[in-house]
Coordinates of N, CA and C in Angstrom, one line a residue:
M1 N 0.9 -1.5 0.2 CA -0.1 0.3 0.0 C 0.9 1.0 -0.1
S2 N 0.4 2.4 -0.9 CA 1.1 3.6 -0.6 C 0.6 4.6 0.1
T3 N 0.9 5.4 0.3 CA 0.4 6.2 1.2 C 0.2 7.8 0.5
S4 N -0.6 8.4 0.2 CA -0.4 10.2 -0.6 C -1.4 10.9 0.6
T5 N -1.2 12.1 0.4 CA -2.3 13.3 0.7 C -3.3 13.4 0.1
D6 N -4.8 13.2 0.5 CA -6.1 14.0 -0.2 C -6.0 14.9 -0.1
V7 N -6.1 15.7 -1.2 CA -6.2 17.1 -1.8 C -7.4 17.8 -1.3
R8 N -8.4 17.1 -1.3 CA -9.4 17.7 -0.1 C -9.6 17.5 0.9
T9 N -9.1 16.9 1.7 CA -8.9 16.6 3.0 C -7.7 16.9 3.8
G10 N -6.5 17.0 2.9 CA -5.3 17.1 3.7 C -4.8 15.6 4.1
S11 N -5.3 14.6 4.5 CA -5.2 13.4 5.5 C -4.3 12.9 4.3
D12 N -4.0 11.7 5.5 CA -3.1 10.7 4.6 C -3.9 9.8 4.3
V13 N -3.6 9.3 3.0 CA -4.7 8.1 2.1 C -3.9 7.2 2.1
R14 N -4.5 6.1 2.6 CA -3.8 4.8 1.9 C -4.6 4.4 0.8
A15 N -4.0 4.3 -0.3 CA -4.0 3.7 -1.6 C -4.5 2.1 -1.8
T16 N -5.7 1.8 -1.9 CA -5.8 0.3 -2.2 C -5.7 -0.4 -3.8
R17 N -6.2 -1.2 -3.7 CA -6.7 -1.8 -4.9 C -8.0 -1.7 -5.7
D18 N -8.5 -1.6 -6.3 CA -9.7 -1.7 -6.6 C -10.1 -3.1 -7.5
G19 N -11.4 -3.3 -7.5 CA -11.6 -4.3 -8.6 C -10.3 -5.1 -9.7
A20 N -9.8 -4.2 -10.4 CA -9.2 -4.5 -11.4 C -7.8 -4.6 -11.2
G21 N -7.3 -4.4 -10.1 CA -5.9 -4.6 -9.9 C -5.2 -3.1 -9.5
A22 N -6.0 -2.2 -10.0 CA -4.9 -0.7 -10.1 C -5.8 -0.5 -8.6
P23 N -4.3 0.6 -8.3 CA -4.5 1.6 -7.4 C -5.3 1.9 -6.9
A24 N -6.3 2.3 -6.5 CA -7.7 3.1 -6.2 C -7.4 4.4 -5.8
Q25 N -6.3 5.1 -5.9 CA -6.1 6.9 -5.6 C -4.9 7.2 -6.5
D26 N -4.5 6.3 -7.4 CA -3.2 6.7 -7.7 C -3.8 8.0 -8.9
W27 N -4.9 8.3 -9.0 CA -5.6 9.5 -10.0 C -5.1 10.6 -9.4
V28 N -5.0 10.6 -7.9 CA -5.2 12.0 -6.9 C -4.0 12.8 -7.7
E29 N -2.9 11.9 -7.6 CA -1.6 12.8 -7.7 C -1.7 14.0 -9.3
G30 N -2.7 13.5 -10.3 CA -2.7 14.0 -11.1 C -4.2 15.0 -11.7
A31 N -4.5 15.5 -10.2 CA -5.9 15.8 -10.6 C -5.4 17.7 -10.1
A32 N -5.9 18.5 -11.0 CA -5.9 19.7 -11.1 C -6.2 20.9 -10.2
C33 N -6.9 20.1 -9.1 CA -7.3 20.1 -7.6 C -6.4 20.3 -6.9
R34 N -5.1 19.2 -7.1 CA -4.3 19.1 -6.0 C -3.8 20.0 -5.2
T35 N -3.3 21.6 -6.3 CA -2.9 22.9 -5.4 C -4.1 23.7 -5.1
V36 N -5.2 23.5 -5.2 CA -6.7 24.5 -4.9 C -6.9 24.0 -3.4
D37 N -7.2 25.6 -2.9 CA -7.8 25.2 -1.2 C -9.0 24.1 -1.1
P38 N -8.9 23.2 -0.9 CA -10.0 22.5 -0.5 C -11.2 23.0 -0.4
D39 N -11.7 24.2 0.2 CA -12.6 24.7 0.3 C -13.3 25.0 -0.6
T40 N -12.9 25.6 -2.1 CA -13.1 25.8 -2.6 C -14.1 25.2 -3.4
L41 N -13.8 23.7 -3.0 CA -14.9 22.4 -3.8 C -16.1 22.2 -3.0
F42 N -15.8 22.6 -1.9 CA -16.9 22.5 -0.9 C -17.5 23.8 -0.8
V43 N -18.4 23.5 -2.0 CA -19.4 25.3 -2.0 C -20.4 25.3 -2.2
R44 N -21.6 26.1 -2.5 CA -23.1 25.9 -2.5 C -23.2 27.2 -3.2
G45 N -24.3 26.6 -4.2 CA -25.0 27.7 -4.8 C -24.1 28.2 -6.1
A46 N -24.2 29.4 -6.8 CA -23.3 29.8 -7.8 C -21.9 29.9 -7.6
E47 N -21.1 29.5 -6.3 CA -20.0 29.2 -6.2 C -19.5 27.8 -7.2
Q48 N -21.0 26.4 -7.2 CA -20.8 25.5 -7.7 C -19.5 26.2 -8.9
H49 N -20.5 26.7 -9.5 CA -20.1 26.7 -11.5 C -19.1 26.7 -11.2
Q50 N -17.9 27.6 -10.7 CA -16.7 28.1 -10.6 C -15.8 27.1 -9.9
A51 N -16.1 26.3 -8.8 CA -15.3 25.5 -8.6 C -15.5 24.3 -10.0
K52 N -17.0 24.1 -10.9 CA -16.6 23.0 -11.4 C -15.5 23.8 -13.0
Q53 N -15.4 24.7 -13.4 CA -14.5 25.2 -13.8 C -12.7 24.5 -13.6
V54 N -12.4 24.4 -12.4 CA -11.0 23.9 -12.1 C -11.6 22.1 -12.9
C55 N -12.4 21.2 -13.0 CA -12.5 20.1 -13.5 C -11.9 20.2 -15.2
R56 N -12.8 21.0 -15.5 CA -12.7 21.0 -16.9 C -11.9 20.6 -18.0
T57 N -10.2 20.7 -17.8 CA -9.6 20.6 -18.2 C -8.8 19.3 -17.3
C58 N -9.1 19.2 -16.4 CA -8.3 17.6 -15.7 C -7.9 16.6 -16.3
P59 N -6.7 16.0 -16.5 CA -6.3 15.1 -17.1 C -7.3 13.6 -16.4
V60 N -8.1 13.3 -15.1 CA -8.6 12.4 -14.3 C -9.4 12.7 -14.1
R61 N -10.4 13.2 -14.2 CA -11.4 14.2 -14.3 C -12.5 12.7 -14.4
T62 N -12.4 12.0 -15.0 CA -13.7 10.3 -15.2 C -13.5 9.9 -14.2
E63 N -11.8 9.7 -13.7 CA -11.0 8.6 -12.4 C -11.9 9.4 -10.8
C64 N -11.8 11.0 -10.8 CA -12.6 11.6 -10.0 C -13.9 11.4 -9.5
L65 N -14.5 10.9 -10.6 CA -16.1 11.1 -11.0 C -16.6 10.0 -10.4
A66 N -15.9 9.2 -10.7 CA -16.2 7.3 -10.4 C -16.3 7.2 -9.1
E67 N -14.7 7.6 -8.3 CA -14.5 7.7 -7.1 C -15.8 8.0 -6.7
A68 N -16.2 9.6 -6.7 CA -17.2 10.1 -6.2 C -18.7 9.0 -5.9
L69 N -18.7 8.6 -7.2 CA -19.9 7.8 -7.4 C -20.1 6.6 -6.8
D70 N -18.4 6.0 -7.2 CA -18.9 4.4 -6.3 C -18.7 5.0 -4.6
S71 N -18.0 6.1 -4.0 CA -18.2 6.0 -3.0 C -19.3 6.8 -1.8
R72 N -20.2 6.8 -3.1 CA -21.5 8.1 -2.5 C -21.0 8.9 -1.8
S73 N -20.1 10.0 -2.1 CA -19.5 10.7 -1.5 C -20.8 12.0 -1.7
E74 N -20.8 12.7 -0.8 CA -22.4 13.6 -0.5 C -22.0 15.0 -0.8
F75 N -20.5 15.5 -0.5 CA -20.0 17.2 -0.8 C -19.4 17.2 -1.6
G76 N -19.5 18.3 -2.0 CA -17.8 19.2 -2.7 C -18.5 18.6 -4.7
V77 N -17.4 19.5 -5.1 CA -17.6 19.2 -6.3 C -16.7 17.9 -6.9
W78 N -17.0 17.2 -7.4 CA -16.4 15.7 -7.8 C -16.0 15.7 -9.6
G79 N -15.4 15.6 -10.2 CA -15.1 15.4 -11.7 C -16.1 16.4 -12.4
G80 N -16.1 17.3 -11.8 CA -17.0 18.4 -12.2 C -18.4 17.9 -12.2
M81 N -19.1 17.1 -10.9 CA -20.0 17.7 -11.0 C -20.4 17.7 -9.4
T82 N -21.3 18.6 -9.5 CA -22.2 18.8 -8.1 C -22.6 17.3 -7.2
E83 N -22.9 17.5 -5.7 CA -24.0 16.7 -5.1 C -24.9 16.4 -5.9
R84 N -25.8 17.1 -5.9 CA -26.9 17.4 -6.8 C -26.9 16.9 -7.9
E85 N -25.9 16.6 -9.1 CA -25.8 15.7 -10.1 C -25.4 14.8 -10.1
R86 N -25.1 13.8 -8.9 CA -24.4 12.6 -8.8 C -25.5 12.1 -8.2
R87 N -26.2 13.0 -7.2 CA -27.4 11.9 -6.6 C -28.4 11.4 -8.2
A88 N -28.5 12.7 -8.9 CA -29.6 12.3 -10.0 C -29.2 11.3 -10.9
V89 N -27.5 11.3 -11.3 CA -26.6 9.9 -11.8 C -26.8 8.9 -11.0
L90 N -26.8 9.0 -9.4 CA -27.0 7.1 -9.1 C -28.6 7.3 -9.0
R91 N -29.6 8.0 -8.7 CA -30.7 7.4 -9.5 C -31.2 6.9 -9.9
R92 N -30.6 7.6 -11.3 CA -31.0 7.0 -12.6 C -30.4 6.1 -12.8
S93 N -29.2 5.2 -12.4 CA -28.4 3.9 -12.1 C -28.2 3.3 -11.1
P94 N -29.4 2.8 -10.5 CA -28.8 2.2 -9.4 C -28.5 1.1 -9.3
D95 N -28.6 0.0 -10.3 CA -28.2 -1.3 -10.6 C -26.5 -1.1 -10.6
V96 N -25.4 0.2 -11.2 CA -23.9 0.1 -11.5 C -23.5 0.0 -10.3
T97 N -22.3 -1.5 -10.6 CA -21.7 -1.8 -9.1 C -20.3 -1.2 -9.5
S98 N -19.7 -1.0 -10.6 CA -18.3 -0.4 -10.3 C -18.5 1.1 -11.4
W99 N -18.8 2.0 -11.0 CA -18.8 3.7 -11.8 C -16.6 3.9 -12.4
R100 N -16.2 3.2 -12.1 CA -14.3 3.3 -12.3 C -14.9 2.8 -13.6
T101 N -15.3 1.1 -13.7 CA -14.9 0.8 -15.3 C -16.2 1.5 -16.4
L102 N -17.6 1.6 -15.5 CA -18.2 2.0 -16.4 C -17.6 2.7 -17.2
L103 N -17.3 4.1 -16.5 CA -16.5 5.5 -17.4 C -15.2 5.4 -17.7
T104 N -14.4 4.6 -17.2 CA -13.3 4.2 -18.0 C -13.7 3.5 -19.1
T105 N -14.1 2.6 -19.5 CA -14.4 2.0 -20.5 C -15.1 2.9 -21.4
A106 N -16.0 3.6 -20.9 CA -17.0 5.0 -22.0 C -15.8 5.5 -22.5
R107 N -14.9 6.1 -22.0 CA -14.1 7.4 -22.4 C -13.3 6.4 -23.4
D108 N -12.6 5.3 -23.2 CA -11.9 4.6 -23.7 C -12.5 4.5 -25.0
E109 N -13.6 4.1 -24.8 CA -14.3 3.8 -26.7 C -14.3 5.1 -27.0
Y110 N -15.0 5.7 -26.3 CA -15.6 7.3 -26.4 C -14.0 8.1 -27.8
E111 N -12.9 7.5 -27.1 CA -11.2 8.0 -27.6 C -11.6 7.5 -28.4
R112 N -11.7 6.2 -29.0 CA -11.3 5.0 -30.2 C -12.0 5.8 -30.9
G113 N -13.6 6.1 -30.9 CA -14.2 6.3 -31.7 C -14.1 7.9 -32.7
V114 N -13.4 8.5 -31.9 CA -12.8 10.1 -32.0 C -12.1 9.6 -32.9
A115 N -11.1 9.3 -32.6 CA -9.7 8.9 -33.1 C -9.8 8.2 -34.8
L116 N -11.3 7.9 -34.6 CA -11.5 7.2 -36.2 C -11.4 8.0 -37.5
P117 N -11.6 7.9 -38.8 CA -12.2 9.0 -39.7 C -13.4 9.0 -39.4
L118 N -14.5 9.7 -39.5 CA -15.4 9.7 -39.9 C -16.4 8.5 -40.7
P119 N -15.9 8.1 -41.7 CA -16.7 7.3 -42.5 C -16.5 5.9 -41.4
Q120 N -15.4 5.8 -40.7 CA -15.2 4.4 -40.0 C -16.2 4.6 -39.0
R121 N -16.0 5.7 -37.9 CA -17.0 6.6 -37.1 C -18.6 5.4 -37.5
R122 N -19.1 5.8 -38.7 CA -19.9 5.7 -39.1 C -20.3 4.6 -39.1
A123 N -19.6 3.6 -39.4 CA -19.5 1.9 -39.9 C -19.8 1.3 -38.3
T124 N -18.7 1.8 -37.8 CA -18.7 0.8 -35.8 C -19.8 1.2 -35.6
A125 N -20.7 2.6 -35.8 CA -22.2 2.8 -34.6 C -23.5 2.1 -34.7

């Protein structure tokens, strides 16, 4: 197990392995918010829009959102979504057992499809 600091709480996090055998918290090191004051991510109302802007170009946005959905995080902006938005996703898809698997697979498939020339994209759809 490795130890790192959770950018959101400042506490030590012991990285565990997820079902696929990958370290579950490795994505934290690449997070755009790792240098941001955590209080800016745990806001209400109009300030949430500003907090979500931190996530727009984050390279680990998918992993962050998956972590929040898998752990049912109730507070803060994670992966570009507010707690209200995440609750709505969870209500619409109660049978998902691993958001990490679902979201990373969807992202990878999307990126492969976008990389294909347009005629090939249509043929695979």
